[in-house]
CSV table of C-alpha atoms and ligand atoms in Angstrom, one decimal:
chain,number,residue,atom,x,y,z
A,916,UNK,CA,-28.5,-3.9,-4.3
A,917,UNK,CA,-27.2,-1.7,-1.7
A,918,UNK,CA,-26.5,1.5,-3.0
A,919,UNK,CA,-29.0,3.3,-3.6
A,920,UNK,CA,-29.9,5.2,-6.9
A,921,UNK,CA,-27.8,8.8,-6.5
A,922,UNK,CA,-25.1,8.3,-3.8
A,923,UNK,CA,-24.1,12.2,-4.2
A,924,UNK,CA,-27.0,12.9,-2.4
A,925,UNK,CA,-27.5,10.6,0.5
A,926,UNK,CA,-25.4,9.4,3.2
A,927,UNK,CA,-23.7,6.0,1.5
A,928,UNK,CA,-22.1,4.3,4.1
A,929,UNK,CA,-18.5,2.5,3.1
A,930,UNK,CA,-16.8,0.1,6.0
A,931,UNK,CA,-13.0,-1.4,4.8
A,932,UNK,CA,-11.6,-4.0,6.2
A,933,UNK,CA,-7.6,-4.0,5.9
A,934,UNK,CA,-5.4,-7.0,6.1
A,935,UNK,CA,-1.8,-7.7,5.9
A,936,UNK,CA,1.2,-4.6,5.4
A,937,UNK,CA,1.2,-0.8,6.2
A,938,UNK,CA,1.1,-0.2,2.2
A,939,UNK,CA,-2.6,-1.5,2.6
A,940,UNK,CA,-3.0,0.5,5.1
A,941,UNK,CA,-1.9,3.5,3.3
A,942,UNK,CA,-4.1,2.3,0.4
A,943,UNK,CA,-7.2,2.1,2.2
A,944,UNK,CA,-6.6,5.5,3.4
A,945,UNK,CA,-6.4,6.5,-0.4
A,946,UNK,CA,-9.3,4.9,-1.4
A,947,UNK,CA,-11.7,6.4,1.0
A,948,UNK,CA,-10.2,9.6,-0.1
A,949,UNK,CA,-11.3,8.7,-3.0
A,950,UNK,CA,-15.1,7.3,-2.8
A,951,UNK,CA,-15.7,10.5,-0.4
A,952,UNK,CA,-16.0,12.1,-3.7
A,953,UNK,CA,-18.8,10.1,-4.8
A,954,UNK,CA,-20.9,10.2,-1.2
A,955,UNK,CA,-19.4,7.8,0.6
A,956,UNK,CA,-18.4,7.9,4.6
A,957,UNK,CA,-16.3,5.7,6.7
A,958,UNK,CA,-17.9,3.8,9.3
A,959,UNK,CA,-16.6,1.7,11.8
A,960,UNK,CA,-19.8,-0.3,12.4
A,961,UNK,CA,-20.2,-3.2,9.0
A,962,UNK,CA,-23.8,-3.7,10.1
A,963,UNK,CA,-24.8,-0.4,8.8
A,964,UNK,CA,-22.3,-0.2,5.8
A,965,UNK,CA,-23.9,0.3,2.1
A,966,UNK,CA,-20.5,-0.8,0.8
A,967,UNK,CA,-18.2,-3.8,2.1
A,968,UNK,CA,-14.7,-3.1,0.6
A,969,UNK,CA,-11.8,-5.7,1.7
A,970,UNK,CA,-8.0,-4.5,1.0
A,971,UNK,CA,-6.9,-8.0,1.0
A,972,UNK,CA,-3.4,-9.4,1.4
A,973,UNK,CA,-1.8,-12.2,-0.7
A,974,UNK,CA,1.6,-12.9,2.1
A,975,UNK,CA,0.0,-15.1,4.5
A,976,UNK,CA,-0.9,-18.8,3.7
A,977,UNK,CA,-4.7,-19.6,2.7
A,978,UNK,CA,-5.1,-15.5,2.0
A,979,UNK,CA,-8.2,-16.4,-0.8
A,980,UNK,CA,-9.3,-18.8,1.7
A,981,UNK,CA,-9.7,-16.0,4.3
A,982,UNK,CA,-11.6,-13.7,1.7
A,983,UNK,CA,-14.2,-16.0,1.0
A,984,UNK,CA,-14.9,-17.3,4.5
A,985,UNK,CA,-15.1,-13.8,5.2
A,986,UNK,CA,-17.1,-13.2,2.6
A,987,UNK,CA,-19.4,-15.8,3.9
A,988,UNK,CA,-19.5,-13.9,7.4
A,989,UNK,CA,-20.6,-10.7,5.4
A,990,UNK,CA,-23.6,-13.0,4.0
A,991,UNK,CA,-24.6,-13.9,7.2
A,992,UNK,CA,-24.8,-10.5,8.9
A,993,UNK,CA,-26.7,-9.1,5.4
A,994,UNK,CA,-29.1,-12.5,5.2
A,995,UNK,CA,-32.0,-10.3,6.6
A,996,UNK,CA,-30.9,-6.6,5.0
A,997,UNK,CA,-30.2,-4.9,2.0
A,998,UNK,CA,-27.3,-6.5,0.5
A,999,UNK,CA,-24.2,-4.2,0.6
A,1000,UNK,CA,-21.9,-3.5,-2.7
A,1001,UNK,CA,-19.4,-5.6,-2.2
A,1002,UNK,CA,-15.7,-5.0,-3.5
A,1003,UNK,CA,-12.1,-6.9,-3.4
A,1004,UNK,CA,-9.2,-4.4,-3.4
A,1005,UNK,CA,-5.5,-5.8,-2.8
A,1006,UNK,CA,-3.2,-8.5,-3.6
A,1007,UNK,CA,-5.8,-11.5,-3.6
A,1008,UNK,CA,-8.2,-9.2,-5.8
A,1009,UNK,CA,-4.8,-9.1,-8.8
A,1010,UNK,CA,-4.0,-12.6,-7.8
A,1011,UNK,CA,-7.7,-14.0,-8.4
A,1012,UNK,CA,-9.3,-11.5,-10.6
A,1013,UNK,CA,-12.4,-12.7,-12.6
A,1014,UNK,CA,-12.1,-16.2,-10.9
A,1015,UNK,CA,-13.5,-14.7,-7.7
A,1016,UNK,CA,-16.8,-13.6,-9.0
A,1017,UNK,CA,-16.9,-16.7,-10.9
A,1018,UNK,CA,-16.2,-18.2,-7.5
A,1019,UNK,CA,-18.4,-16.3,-5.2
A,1020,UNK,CA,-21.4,-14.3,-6.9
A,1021,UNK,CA,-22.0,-12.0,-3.7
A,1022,UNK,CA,-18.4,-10.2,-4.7
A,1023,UNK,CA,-19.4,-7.4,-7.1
A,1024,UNK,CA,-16.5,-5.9,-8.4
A,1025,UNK,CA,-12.9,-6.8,-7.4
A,1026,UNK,CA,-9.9,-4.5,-8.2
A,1027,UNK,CA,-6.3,-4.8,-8.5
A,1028,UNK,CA,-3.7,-2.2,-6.1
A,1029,UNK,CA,-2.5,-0.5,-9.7
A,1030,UNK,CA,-6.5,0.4,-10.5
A,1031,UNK,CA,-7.9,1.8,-7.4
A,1032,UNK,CA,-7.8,5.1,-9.2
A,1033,UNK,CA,-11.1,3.5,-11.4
A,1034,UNK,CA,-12.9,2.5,-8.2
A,1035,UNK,CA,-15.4,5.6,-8.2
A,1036,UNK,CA,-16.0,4.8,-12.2
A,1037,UNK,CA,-17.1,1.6,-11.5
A,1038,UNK,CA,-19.2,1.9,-8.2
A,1039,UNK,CA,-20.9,4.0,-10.7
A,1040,UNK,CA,-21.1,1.8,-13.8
A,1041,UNK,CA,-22.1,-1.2,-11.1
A,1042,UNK,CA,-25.2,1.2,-10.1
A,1043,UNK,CA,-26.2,2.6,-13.8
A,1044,UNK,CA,-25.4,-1.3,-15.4
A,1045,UNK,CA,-25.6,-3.8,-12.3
A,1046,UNK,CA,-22.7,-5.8,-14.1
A,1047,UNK,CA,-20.1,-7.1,-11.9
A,1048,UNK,CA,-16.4,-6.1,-13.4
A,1049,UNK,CA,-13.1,-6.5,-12.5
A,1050,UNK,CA,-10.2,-4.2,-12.8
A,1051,UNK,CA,-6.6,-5.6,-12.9
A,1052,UNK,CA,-4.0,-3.7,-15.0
A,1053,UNK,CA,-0.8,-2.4,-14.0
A,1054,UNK,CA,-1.7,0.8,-14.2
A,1055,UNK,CA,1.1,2.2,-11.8
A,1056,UNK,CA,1.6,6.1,-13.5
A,1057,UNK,CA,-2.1,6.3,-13.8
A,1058,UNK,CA,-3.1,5.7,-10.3
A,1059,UNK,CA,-0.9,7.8,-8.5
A,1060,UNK,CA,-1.4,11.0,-11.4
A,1061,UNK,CA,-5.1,10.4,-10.3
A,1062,UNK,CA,-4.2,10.0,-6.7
A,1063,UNK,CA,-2.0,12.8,-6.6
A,1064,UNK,CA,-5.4,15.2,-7.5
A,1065,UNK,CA,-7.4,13.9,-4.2
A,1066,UNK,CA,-5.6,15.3,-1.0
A,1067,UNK,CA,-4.6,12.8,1.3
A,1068,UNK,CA,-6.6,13.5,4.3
A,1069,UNK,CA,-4.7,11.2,7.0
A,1070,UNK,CA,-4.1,13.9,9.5
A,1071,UNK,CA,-2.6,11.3,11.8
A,1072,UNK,CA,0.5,12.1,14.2
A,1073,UNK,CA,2.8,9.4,12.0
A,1074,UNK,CA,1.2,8.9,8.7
A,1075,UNK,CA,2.5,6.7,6.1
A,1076,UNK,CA,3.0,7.8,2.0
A,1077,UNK,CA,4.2,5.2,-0.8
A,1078,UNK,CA,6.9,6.5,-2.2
A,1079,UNK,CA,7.8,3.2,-4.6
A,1080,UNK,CA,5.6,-0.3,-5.5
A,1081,UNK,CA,6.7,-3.2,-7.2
A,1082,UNK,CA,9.3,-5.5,-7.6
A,1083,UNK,CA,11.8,-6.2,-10.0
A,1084,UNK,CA,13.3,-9.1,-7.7
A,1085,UNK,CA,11.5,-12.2,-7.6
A,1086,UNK,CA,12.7,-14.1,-4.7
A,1087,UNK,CA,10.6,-17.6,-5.5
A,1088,UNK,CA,8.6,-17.5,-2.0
A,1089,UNK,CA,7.1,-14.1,-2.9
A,1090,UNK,CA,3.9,-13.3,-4.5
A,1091,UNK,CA,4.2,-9.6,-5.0
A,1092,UNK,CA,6.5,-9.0,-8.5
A,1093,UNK,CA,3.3,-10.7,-9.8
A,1094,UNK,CA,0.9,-9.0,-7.4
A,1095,UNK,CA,2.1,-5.0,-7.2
A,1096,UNK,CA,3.5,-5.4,-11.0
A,1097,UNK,CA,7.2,-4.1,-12.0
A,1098,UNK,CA,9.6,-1.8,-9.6
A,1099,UNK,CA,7.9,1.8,-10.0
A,1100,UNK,CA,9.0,5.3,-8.1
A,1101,UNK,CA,6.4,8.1,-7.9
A,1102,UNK,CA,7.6,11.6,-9.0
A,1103,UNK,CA,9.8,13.8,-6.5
A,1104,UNK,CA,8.0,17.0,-6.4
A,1105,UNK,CA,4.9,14.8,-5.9
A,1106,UNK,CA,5.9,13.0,-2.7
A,1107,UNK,CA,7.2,16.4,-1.6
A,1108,UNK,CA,3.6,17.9,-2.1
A,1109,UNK,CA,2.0,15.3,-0.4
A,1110,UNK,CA,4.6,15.5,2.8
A,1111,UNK,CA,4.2,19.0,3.1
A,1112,UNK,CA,0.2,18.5,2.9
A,1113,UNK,CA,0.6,15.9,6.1
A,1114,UNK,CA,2.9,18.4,8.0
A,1115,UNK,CA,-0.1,21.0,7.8
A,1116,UNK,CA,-2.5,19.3,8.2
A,1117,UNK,CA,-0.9,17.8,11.9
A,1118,UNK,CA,1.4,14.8,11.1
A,1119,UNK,CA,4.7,15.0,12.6
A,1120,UNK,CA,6.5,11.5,11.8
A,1121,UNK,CA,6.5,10.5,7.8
A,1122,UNK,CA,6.8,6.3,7.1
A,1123,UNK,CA,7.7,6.6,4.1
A,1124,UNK,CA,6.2,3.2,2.5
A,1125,UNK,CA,7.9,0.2,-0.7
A,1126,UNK,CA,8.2,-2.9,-1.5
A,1127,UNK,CA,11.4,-2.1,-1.9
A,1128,UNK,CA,12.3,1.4,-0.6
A,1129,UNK,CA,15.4,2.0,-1.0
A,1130,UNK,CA,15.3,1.0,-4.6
A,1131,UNK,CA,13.5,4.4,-4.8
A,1132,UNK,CA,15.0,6.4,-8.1
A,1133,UNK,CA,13.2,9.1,-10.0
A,1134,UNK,CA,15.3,10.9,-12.6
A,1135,UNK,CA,18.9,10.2,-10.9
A,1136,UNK,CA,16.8,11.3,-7.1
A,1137,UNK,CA,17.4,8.4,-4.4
A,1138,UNK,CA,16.2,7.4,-1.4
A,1139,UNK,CA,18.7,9.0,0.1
A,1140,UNK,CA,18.1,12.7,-2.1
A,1141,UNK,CA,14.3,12.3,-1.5
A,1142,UNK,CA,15.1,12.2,2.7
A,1143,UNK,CA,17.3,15.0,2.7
A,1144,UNK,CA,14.4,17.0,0.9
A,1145,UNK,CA,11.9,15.6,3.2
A,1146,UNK,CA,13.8,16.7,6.6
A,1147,UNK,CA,13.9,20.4,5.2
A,1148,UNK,CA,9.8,20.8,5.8
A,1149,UNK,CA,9.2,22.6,8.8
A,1150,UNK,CA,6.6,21.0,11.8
A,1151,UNK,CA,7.9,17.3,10.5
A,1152,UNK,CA,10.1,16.0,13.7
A,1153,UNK,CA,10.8,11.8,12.2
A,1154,UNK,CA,11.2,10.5,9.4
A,1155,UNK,CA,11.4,6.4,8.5
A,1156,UNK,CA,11.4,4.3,5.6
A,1157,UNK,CA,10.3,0.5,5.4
A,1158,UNK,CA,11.2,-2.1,3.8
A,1159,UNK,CA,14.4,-2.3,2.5
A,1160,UNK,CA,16.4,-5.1,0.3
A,1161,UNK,CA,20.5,-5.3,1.2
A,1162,UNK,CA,21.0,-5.4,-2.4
A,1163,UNK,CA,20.1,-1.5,-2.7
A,1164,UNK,CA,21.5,-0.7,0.6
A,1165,UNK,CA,23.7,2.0,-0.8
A,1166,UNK,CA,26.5,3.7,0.6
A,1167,UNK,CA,24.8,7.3,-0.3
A,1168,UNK,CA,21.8,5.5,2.2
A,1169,UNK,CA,23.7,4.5,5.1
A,1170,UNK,CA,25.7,7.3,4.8
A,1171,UNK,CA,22.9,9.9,5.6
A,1172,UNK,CA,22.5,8.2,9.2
A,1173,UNK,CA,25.6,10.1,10.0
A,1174,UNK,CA,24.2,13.4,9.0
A,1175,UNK,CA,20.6,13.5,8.8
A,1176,UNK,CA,18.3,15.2,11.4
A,1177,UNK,CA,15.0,13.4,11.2
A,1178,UNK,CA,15.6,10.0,9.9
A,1179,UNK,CA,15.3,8.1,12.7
A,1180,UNK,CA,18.1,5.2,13.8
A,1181,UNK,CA,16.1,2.4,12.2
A,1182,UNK,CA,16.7,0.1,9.8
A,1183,UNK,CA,14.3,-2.9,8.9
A,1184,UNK,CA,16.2,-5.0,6.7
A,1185,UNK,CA,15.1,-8.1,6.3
A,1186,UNK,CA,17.5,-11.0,6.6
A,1187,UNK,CA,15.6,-14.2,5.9
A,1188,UNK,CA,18.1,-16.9,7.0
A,1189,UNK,CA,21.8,-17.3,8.0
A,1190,UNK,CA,22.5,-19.7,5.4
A,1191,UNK,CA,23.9,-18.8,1.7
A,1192,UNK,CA,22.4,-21.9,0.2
A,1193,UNK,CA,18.9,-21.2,1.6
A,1194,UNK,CA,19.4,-17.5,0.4
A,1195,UNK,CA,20.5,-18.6,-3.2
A,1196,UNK,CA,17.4,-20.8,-3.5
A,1197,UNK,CA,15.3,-18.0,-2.2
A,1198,UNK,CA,17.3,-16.1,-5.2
A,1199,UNK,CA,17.6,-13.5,-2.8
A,1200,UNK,CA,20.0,-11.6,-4.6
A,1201,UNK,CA,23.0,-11.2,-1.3
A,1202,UNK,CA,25.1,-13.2,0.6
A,1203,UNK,CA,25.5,-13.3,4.4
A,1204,UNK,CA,28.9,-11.6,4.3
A,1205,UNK,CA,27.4,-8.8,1.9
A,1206,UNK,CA,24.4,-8.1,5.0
A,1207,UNK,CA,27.4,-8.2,7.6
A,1208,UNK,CA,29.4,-5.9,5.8
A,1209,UNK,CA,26.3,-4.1,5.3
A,1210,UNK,CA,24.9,-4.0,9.4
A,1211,UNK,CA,29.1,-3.2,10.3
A,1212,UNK,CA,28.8,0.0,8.0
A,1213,UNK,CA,25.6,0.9,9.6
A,1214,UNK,CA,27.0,0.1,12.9
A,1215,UNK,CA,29.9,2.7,12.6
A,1216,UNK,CA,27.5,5.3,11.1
A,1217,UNK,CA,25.4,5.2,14.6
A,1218,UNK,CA,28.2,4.9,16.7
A,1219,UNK,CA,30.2,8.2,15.0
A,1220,UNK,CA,26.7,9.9,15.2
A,1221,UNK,CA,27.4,13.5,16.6
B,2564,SF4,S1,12.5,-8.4,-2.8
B,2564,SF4,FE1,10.8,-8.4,-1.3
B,2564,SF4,S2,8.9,-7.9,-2.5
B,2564,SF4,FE2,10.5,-8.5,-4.0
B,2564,SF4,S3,10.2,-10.6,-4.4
B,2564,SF4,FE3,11.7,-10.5,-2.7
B,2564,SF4,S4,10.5,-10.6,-0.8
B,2564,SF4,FE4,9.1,-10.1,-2.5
């Protein structure tokens, strides 16, 4: 194996390899916050990594497909080396689970996006033991009370924090109600805390990151309330939020474009066809007229814009 006996006291090596959205993204981030406490360093060269970590993506056609042939790429490069600890994080990793270490026995331990807070546990338990695990609850409060202990260390100009995971929705082509588990908004004061920690430490544009954004809520706070908060914080210049469903396009929402200073004049909203029968089999929850009435309202807010 890999990784060697005591990784607090040599220089362990992680590379990750991200695919698919900016929540990945921001959860790759977290996660090498995270193993930092247990030795590891980012590189950007795999040929040299200790530990292979892929944050995989579930969206795009053939997405196990891609992780094994990948996978098979990794065995290649190693065939002459030390074999690297190799994990699964991400979508495919909750979609798969056991199945994939079943599948492909160079995959040592694959875990789900609500566990990542148990990753440093079990790189260690995978050392002590050597027995391969996987790690797929829904663990949603857990992970971010753990997360919310390790500072996140982005220090990027535009920096992205999940503010909300989950979906309550189920449109029937989409994976992640089954994938990121049940709609879930992280505490207030704690987003506020980790904004604040961005601004000082050099960001200067907040993404503020969902599966479905603006269905953000945490005891009677919206999206809306949570902006307002954000825009107070001195040194941060932009503020924007992705992705958002019409069906919690409030009017409290839209109607902060009118006043707010930072958010910027952006809305992604997906519309996914111009058809109301394609949208009802999508069970996508809106009507075309419902995202007009919705784009007009947003329309007049720019437009009356001081
Ligand atoms: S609302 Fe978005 S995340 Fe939820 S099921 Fe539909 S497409 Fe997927």
């Amino acid at each position: 194996m890999g990784l060697r006996k005591n990784p607090n006291n040599m220089n362990q090596k992680i590379f990750i390899k991200t695919f698919g959205c900016q929540m990945n993204e921001y959860d790759s981030n977290r996660i090498y916050d995270t193993v930092k406490k247990i030795g590891f360093n980012k590189t950007e060269n795999y040929r040299e990594a200790n530990c292979y970590l892929l944050n995989t993506c579930h969206i795009r056609d053939k997405a196990k497909e891609k992780v094994y042939h990948e996978i098979g790429r990794v065995k290649k490069i190693f065939r002459s080396k030390e074999k690297p600890l190799v994990i699964i994080t991400g979508c495919v990793a909750q979609a798969e689970n056991q199945e994939m270490i079943n599948r492909e026995p160079y995959i040592d331990l694959v875990i789900g996006p609500q566990s990542y807070h148990k990753i440093n546990d079990m790189i260690l338990n995978y050392k002590e033991k050597n027995k391969k695990i996987e790690e797929t609850e829904f663990d949603t409060i857990a992970k971010f009370d753990y997360l919310r202990t390790i500072k996140n260390r982005s220090g990027k100009v535009s920096s992205y924090i999940t503010i909300q995971e989950g979906c309550d929705k189920f449109c029937h082509f989409c994976v992640v109600p089954y994938t990121r588990g049940p709609e879930y908004s992280r505490p207030f004061s704690e987003i506020l805390e980790e904004v604040k920690s961005l601004v000082n430490s050099g960001t200067k544009e907040i993404v503020l990151l969902g599966q479905n954004v603006n269905a953000y809520e945490f005891e009677g706070y919206k999206l809306s309330n949570l902006i307002l908060e954000i825009e107070k914080i001195n040194g941060l210049e932009r503020v924007r939020y992705t992705t958002s469903h019409p069906k919690d396009m409030t009017e409290d929402l839209i109607d902060i474009y009118k006043h707010s200073k930072k958010l910027m004049p952006l809305v992604h909203l997906p519309v996914q066809t111009g058809s109301d029968k394609i949208l009802n089999l999508m069970n996508r929850k809106h009507s075309i007229k419902t995202y007009l009435e919705i784009f007009n309202k947003l329309k007049k807010k720019f437009l009356l814009k001081d």
